[in-house]
Short mmCIF file of C-alpha atoms in Angstrom, two decimals:
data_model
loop_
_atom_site.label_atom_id
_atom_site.label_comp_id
_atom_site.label_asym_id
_atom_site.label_seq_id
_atom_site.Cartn_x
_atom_site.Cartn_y
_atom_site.Cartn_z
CA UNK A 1 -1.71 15.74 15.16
CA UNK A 2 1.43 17.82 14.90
CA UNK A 3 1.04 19.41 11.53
CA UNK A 4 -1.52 20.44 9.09
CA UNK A 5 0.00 21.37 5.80
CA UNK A 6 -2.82 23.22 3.65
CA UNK A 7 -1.93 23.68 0.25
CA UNK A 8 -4.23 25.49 -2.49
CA UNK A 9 -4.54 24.55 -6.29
CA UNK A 10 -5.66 25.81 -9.23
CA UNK A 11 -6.34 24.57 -12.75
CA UNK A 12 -2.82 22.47 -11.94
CA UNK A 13 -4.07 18.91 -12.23
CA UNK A 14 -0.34 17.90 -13.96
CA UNK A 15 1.54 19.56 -11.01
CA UNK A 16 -0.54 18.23 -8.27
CA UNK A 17 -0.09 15.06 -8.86
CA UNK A 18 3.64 15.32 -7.78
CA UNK A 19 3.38 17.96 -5.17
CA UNK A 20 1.02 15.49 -3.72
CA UNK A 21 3.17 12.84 -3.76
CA UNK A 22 6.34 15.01 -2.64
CA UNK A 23 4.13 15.31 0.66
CA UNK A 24 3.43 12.17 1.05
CA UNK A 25 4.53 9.59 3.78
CA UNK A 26 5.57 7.58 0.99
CA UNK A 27 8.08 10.01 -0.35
CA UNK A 28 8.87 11.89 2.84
CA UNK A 29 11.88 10.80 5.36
CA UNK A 30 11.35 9.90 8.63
CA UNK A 31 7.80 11.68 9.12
CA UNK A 32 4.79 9.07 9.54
CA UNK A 33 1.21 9.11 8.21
CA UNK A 34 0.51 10.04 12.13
CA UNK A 35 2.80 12.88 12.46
CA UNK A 36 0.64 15.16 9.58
CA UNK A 37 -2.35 15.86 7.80
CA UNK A 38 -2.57 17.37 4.17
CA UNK A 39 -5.74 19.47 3.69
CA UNK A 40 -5.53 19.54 -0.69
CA UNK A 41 -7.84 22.67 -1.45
CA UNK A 42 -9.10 22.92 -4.98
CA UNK A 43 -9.68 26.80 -5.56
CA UNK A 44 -12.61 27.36 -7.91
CA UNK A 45 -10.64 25.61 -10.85
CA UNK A 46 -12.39 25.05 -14.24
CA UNK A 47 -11.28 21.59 -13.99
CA UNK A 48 -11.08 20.29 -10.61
CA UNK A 49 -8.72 17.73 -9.24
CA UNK A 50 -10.20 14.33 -8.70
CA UNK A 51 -10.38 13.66 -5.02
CA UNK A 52 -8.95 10.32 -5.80
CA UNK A 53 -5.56 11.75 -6.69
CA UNK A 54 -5.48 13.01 -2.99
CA UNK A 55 -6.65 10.65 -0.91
CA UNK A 56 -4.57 7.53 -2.83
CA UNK A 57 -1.58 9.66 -0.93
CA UNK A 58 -2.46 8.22 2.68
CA UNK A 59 -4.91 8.54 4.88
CA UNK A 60 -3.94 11.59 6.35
CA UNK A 61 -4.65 13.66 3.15
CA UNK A 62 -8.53 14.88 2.85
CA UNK A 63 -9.63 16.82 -0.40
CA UNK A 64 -12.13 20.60 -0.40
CA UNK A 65 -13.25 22.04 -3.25
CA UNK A 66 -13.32 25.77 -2.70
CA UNK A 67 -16.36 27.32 -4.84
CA UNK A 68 -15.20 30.41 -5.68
CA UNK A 69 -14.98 33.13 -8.25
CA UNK A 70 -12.56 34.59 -6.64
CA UNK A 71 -8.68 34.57 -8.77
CA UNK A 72 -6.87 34.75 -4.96
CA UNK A 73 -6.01 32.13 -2.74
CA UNK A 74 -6.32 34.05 0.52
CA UNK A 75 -10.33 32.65 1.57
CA UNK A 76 -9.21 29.55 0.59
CA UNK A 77 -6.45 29.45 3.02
CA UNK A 78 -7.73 30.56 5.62
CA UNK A 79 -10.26 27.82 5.51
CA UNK A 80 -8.02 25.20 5.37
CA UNK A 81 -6.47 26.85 8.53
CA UNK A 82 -10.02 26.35 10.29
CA UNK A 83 -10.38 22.68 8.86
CA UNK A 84 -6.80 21.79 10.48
CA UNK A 85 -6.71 19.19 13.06
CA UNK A 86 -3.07 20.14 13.67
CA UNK A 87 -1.60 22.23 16.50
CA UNK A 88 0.85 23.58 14.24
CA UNK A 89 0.05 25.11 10.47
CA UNK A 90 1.88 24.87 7.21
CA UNK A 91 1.03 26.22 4.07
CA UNK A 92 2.25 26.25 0.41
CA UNK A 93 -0.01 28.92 -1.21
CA UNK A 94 0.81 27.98 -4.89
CA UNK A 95 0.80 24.22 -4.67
CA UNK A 96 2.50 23.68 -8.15
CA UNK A 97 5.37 23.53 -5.52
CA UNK A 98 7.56 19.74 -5.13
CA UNK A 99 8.90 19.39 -1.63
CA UNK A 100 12.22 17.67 -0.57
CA UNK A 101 12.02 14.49 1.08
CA UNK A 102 13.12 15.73 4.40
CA UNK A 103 11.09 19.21 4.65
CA UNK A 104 8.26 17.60 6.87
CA UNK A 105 10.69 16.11 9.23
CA UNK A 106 12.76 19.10 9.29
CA UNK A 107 9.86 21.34 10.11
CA UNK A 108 8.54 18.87 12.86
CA UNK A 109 12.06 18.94 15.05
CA UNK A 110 12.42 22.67 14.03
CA UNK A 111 9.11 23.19 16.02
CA UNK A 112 10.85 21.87 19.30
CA UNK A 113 13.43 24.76 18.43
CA UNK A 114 11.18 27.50 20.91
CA UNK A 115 7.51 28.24 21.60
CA UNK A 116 7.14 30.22 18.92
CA UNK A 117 9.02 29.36 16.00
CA UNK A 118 8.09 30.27 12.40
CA UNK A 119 9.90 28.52 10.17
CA UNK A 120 10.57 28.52 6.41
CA UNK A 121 12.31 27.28 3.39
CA UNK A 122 13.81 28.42 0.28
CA UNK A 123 12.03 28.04 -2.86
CA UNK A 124 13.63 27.24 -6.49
CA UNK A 125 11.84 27.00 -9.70
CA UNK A 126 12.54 24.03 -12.12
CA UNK A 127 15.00 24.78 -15.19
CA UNK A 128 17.77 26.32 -16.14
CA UNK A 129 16.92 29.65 -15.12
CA UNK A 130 14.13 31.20 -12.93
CA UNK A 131 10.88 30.39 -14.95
CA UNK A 132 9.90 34.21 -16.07
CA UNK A 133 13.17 34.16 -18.19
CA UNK A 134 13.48 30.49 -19.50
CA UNK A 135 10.35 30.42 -20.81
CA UNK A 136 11.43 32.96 -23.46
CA UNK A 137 13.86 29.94 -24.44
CA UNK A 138 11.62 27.59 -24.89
CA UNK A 139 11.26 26.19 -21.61
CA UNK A 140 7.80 24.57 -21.14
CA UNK A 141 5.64 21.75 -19.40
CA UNK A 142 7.29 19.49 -21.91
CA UNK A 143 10.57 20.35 -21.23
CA UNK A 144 10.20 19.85 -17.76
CA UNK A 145 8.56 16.21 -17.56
CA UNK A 146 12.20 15.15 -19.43
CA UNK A 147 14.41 16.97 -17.05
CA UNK A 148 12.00 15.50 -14.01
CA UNK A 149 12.30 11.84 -15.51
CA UNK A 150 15.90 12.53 -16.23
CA UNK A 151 16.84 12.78 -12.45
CA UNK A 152 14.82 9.60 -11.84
CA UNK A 153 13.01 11.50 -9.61
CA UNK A 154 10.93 10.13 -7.23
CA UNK A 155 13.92 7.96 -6.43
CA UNK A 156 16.16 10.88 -4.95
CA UNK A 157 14.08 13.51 -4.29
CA UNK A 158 17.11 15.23 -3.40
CA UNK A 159 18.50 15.30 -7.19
CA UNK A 160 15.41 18.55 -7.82
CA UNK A 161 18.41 20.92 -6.44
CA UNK A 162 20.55 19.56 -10.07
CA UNK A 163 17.81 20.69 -12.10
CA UNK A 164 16.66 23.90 -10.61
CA UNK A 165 17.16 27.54 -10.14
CA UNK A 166 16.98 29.03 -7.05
CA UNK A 167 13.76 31.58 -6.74
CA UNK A 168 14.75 35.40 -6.57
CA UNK A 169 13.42 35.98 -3.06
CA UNK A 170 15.59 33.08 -2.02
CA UNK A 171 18.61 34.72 -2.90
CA UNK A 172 21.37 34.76 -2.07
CA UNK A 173 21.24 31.48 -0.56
CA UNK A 174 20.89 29.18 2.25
CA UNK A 175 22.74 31.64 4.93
CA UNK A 176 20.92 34.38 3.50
CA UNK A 177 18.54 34.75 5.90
CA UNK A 178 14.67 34.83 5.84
CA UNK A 179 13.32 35.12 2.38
CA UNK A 180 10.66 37.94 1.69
CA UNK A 181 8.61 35.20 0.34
CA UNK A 182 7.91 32.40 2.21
CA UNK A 183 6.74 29.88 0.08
CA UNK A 184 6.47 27.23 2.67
CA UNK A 185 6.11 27.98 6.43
CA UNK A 186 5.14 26.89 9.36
CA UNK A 187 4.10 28.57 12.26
CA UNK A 188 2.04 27.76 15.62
CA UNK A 189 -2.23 27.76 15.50
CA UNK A 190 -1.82 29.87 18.06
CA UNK A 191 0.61 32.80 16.49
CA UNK A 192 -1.61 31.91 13.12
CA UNK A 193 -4.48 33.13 15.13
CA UNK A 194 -3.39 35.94 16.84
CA UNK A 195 -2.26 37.34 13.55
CA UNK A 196 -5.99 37.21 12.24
CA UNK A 197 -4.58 34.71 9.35
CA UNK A 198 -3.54 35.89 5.77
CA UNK A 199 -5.67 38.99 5.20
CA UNK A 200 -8.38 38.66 2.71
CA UNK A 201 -7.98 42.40 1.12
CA UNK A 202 -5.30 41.18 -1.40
CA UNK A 203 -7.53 39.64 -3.78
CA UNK A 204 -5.18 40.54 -7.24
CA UNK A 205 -4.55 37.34 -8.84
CA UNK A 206 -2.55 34.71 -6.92
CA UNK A 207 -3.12 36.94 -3.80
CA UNK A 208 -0.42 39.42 -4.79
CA UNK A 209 2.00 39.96 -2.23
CA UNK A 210 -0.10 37.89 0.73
CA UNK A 211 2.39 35.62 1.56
CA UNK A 212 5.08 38.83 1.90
CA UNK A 213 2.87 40.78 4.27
CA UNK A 214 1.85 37.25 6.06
CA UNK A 215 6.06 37.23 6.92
CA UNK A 216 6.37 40.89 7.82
CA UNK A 217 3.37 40.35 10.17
CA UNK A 218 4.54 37.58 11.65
CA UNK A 219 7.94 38.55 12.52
CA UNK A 220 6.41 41.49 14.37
CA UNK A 221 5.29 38.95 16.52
CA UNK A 222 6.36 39.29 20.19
CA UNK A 223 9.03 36.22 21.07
CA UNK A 224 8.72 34.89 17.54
CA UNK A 225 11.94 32.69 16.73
CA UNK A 226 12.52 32.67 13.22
CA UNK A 227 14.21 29.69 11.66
CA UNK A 228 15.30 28.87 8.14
CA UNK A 229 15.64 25.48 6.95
CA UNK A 230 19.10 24.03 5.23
CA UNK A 231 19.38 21.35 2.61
CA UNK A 232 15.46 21.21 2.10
CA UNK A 233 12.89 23.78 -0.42
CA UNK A 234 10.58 23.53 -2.21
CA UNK A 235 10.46 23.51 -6.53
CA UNK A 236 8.27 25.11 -8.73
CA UNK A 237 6.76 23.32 -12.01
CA UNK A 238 5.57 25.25 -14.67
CA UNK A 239 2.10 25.46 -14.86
CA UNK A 240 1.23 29.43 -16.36
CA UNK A 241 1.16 31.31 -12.98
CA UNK A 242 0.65 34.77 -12.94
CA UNK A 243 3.87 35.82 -11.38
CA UNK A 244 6.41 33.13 -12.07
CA UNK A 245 5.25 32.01 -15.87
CA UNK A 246 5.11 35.52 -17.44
CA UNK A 247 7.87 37.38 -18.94
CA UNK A 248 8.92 39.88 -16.67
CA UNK A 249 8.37 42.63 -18.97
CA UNK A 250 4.53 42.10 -18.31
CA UNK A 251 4.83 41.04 -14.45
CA UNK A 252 1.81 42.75 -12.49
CA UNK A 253 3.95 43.53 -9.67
CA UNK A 254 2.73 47.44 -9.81
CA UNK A 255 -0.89 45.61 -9.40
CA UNK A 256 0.74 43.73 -6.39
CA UNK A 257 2.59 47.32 -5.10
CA UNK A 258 -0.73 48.80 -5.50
CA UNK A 259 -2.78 46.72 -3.78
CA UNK A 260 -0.34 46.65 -0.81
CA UNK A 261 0.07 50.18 -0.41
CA UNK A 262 -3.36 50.93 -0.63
CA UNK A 263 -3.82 47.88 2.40
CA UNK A 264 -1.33 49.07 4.27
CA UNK A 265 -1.05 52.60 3.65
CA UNK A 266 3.01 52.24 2.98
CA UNK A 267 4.96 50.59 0.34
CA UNK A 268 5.81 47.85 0.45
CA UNK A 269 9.38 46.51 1.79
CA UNK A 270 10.68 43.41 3.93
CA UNK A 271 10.61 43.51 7.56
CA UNK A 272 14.01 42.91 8.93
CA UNK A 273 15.04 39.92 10.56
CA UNK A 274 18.18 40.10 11.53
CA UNK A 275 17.97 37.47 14.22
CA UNK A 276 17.21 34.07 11.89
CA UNK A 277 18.55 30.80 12.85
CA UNK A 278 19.26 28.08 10.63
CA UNK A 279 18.57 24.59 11.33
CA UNK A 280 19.16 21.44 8.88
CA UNK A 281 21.56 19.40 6.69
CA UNK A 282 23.44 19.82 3.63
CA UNK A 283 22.68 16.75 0.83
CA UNK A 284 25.55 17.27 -1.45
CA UNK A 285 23.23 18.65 -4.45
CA UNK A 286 22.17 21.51 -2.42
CA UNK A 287 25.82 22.61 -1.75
CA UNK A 288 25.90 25.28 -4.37
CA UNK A 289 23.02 26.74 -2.95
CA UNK A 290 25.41 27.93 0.16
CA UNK A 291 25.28 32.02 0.27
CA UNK A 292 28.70 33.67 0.11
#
């Protein structure tokens, strides 16, 4: 097994159903049932996912519900770490997230890039504008299904770049180095482990800024290679998340600053990477994602 992909949801039933599929081997490009496992992690929710809706996705997809109280997904990712098969990890911590059709394979032959690669993608959210804003115009789960079935989408998984808005920690684009969110990566086991995993002090609600100090840590690493993707992402659906569904008048990122500091004993900032490499293709609908 070359990949395990661990991905963590939460009261999301709508939105699983097509990050599951965007993960599938179904939907993904030239990456077999053999090459990956998906471990689907149900954290706590009120109304759990049926384990059908996983497993129908191939064989290598296997379904955990997470019994927790707990409003972070930190414990539940780091379990889905230990129940990984796969000598390499993945992980999409919010997993109202769509991938492109070619991420998988992209990730897999960006793996061969060094011995310790960590690799990432850029993230958009679906609409006209990043989701904290267009939801003050209206935009809404409704609203989204019709520009989804619009695109034809599953057909050209590609065609999510027309309809989308790229994330504010992906900016300013595809040359813009390594976002200070990494909303997928991949990384070794082995540099996974040495790290000690994502650390379960941030426990403000969707983990706060985990997946921030899970990139600063890791590109403190000793010989880590750091690699962004081209042409491929991941896309947001609206589903009431408590950083990218609320106006941003009421965003708890002083919660989030809080909590870090008080972890860390610093505020917060990104790490520099100054030596990223990029690695990829260019479909023509992710063209005017190209930094300047």
């Amino acid at each position: 097994m070359k990949l395990s992909i661990v991905i963590i949801f939460h009261n999301m039933r709508r939105e699983a159903t097509r990050s599951l599929f965007s993960l599938s081997p179904t939907y993904q490009q030239a990456a077999t049932e053999d090459d990956y496992e998906v471990i689907a992690i149900d954290n706590g929710s009120q109304s759990p996912l049926d384990p059908e809706t996983v497993t129908r996705q191939g064989p290598n997809f296997r379904y955990y519900f997470h019994d927790t109280t707990s409003i972070s997904p930190v414990e539940a990712m780091n379990l889905g770490a230990e129940m990984a098969r796969g000598k390499n990890l993945a992980f999409i911590v919010d997993g109202a997230r769509m991938a492109s059709p070619g991420l998988i394979s992209a990730s897999l032959q960006a793996l061969r890039l060094a011995q310790a690669p960590f690799i990432s993608s850029l993230s958009w959210h679906l609409g006209p504008d990043v989701q904290n804003k267009s939801m003050l115009a209206g935009y809404n789960q409704t609203v989204e299904d019709e520009l989804i079935e619009r695109i034809g989408w599953p057909e050209d998984g590609y065609r999510l770049f027309e309809i989308s808005t790229i994330a504010q920690s992906s900016r300013p684009g595809f040359l813009g180095g390594m976002p200070a969110e990494c909303s997928w990566l991949v990384l070794p086991r082995s540099v996974f482990q040495q790290i000690g995993g994502y650390d379960p002090g941030f426990q403000t609600g969707g983990g706060g800024l985990v997946n921030h100090d899970f990139r600063n840590r890791v590109l403190q690493v000793s010989g880590i290679y750091p690699v962004v993707l081209l042409g491929e992402g991941v896309f947001h659906q609206f589903h009431g998340g408590v950083a990218t569904n609320i106006p941003l008048k009421d965003h708890p990122i002083h919660l989030f600053k809080e909590e870090y500091k008080r972890l860390r004993g610093t505020d917060y900032s990104p790490f520099p990477c100054p030596n990223v490499r990029y690695f990829g293709h260019f479909p023509t609908t992710a063209r005017q994602f190209l930094a300047n």
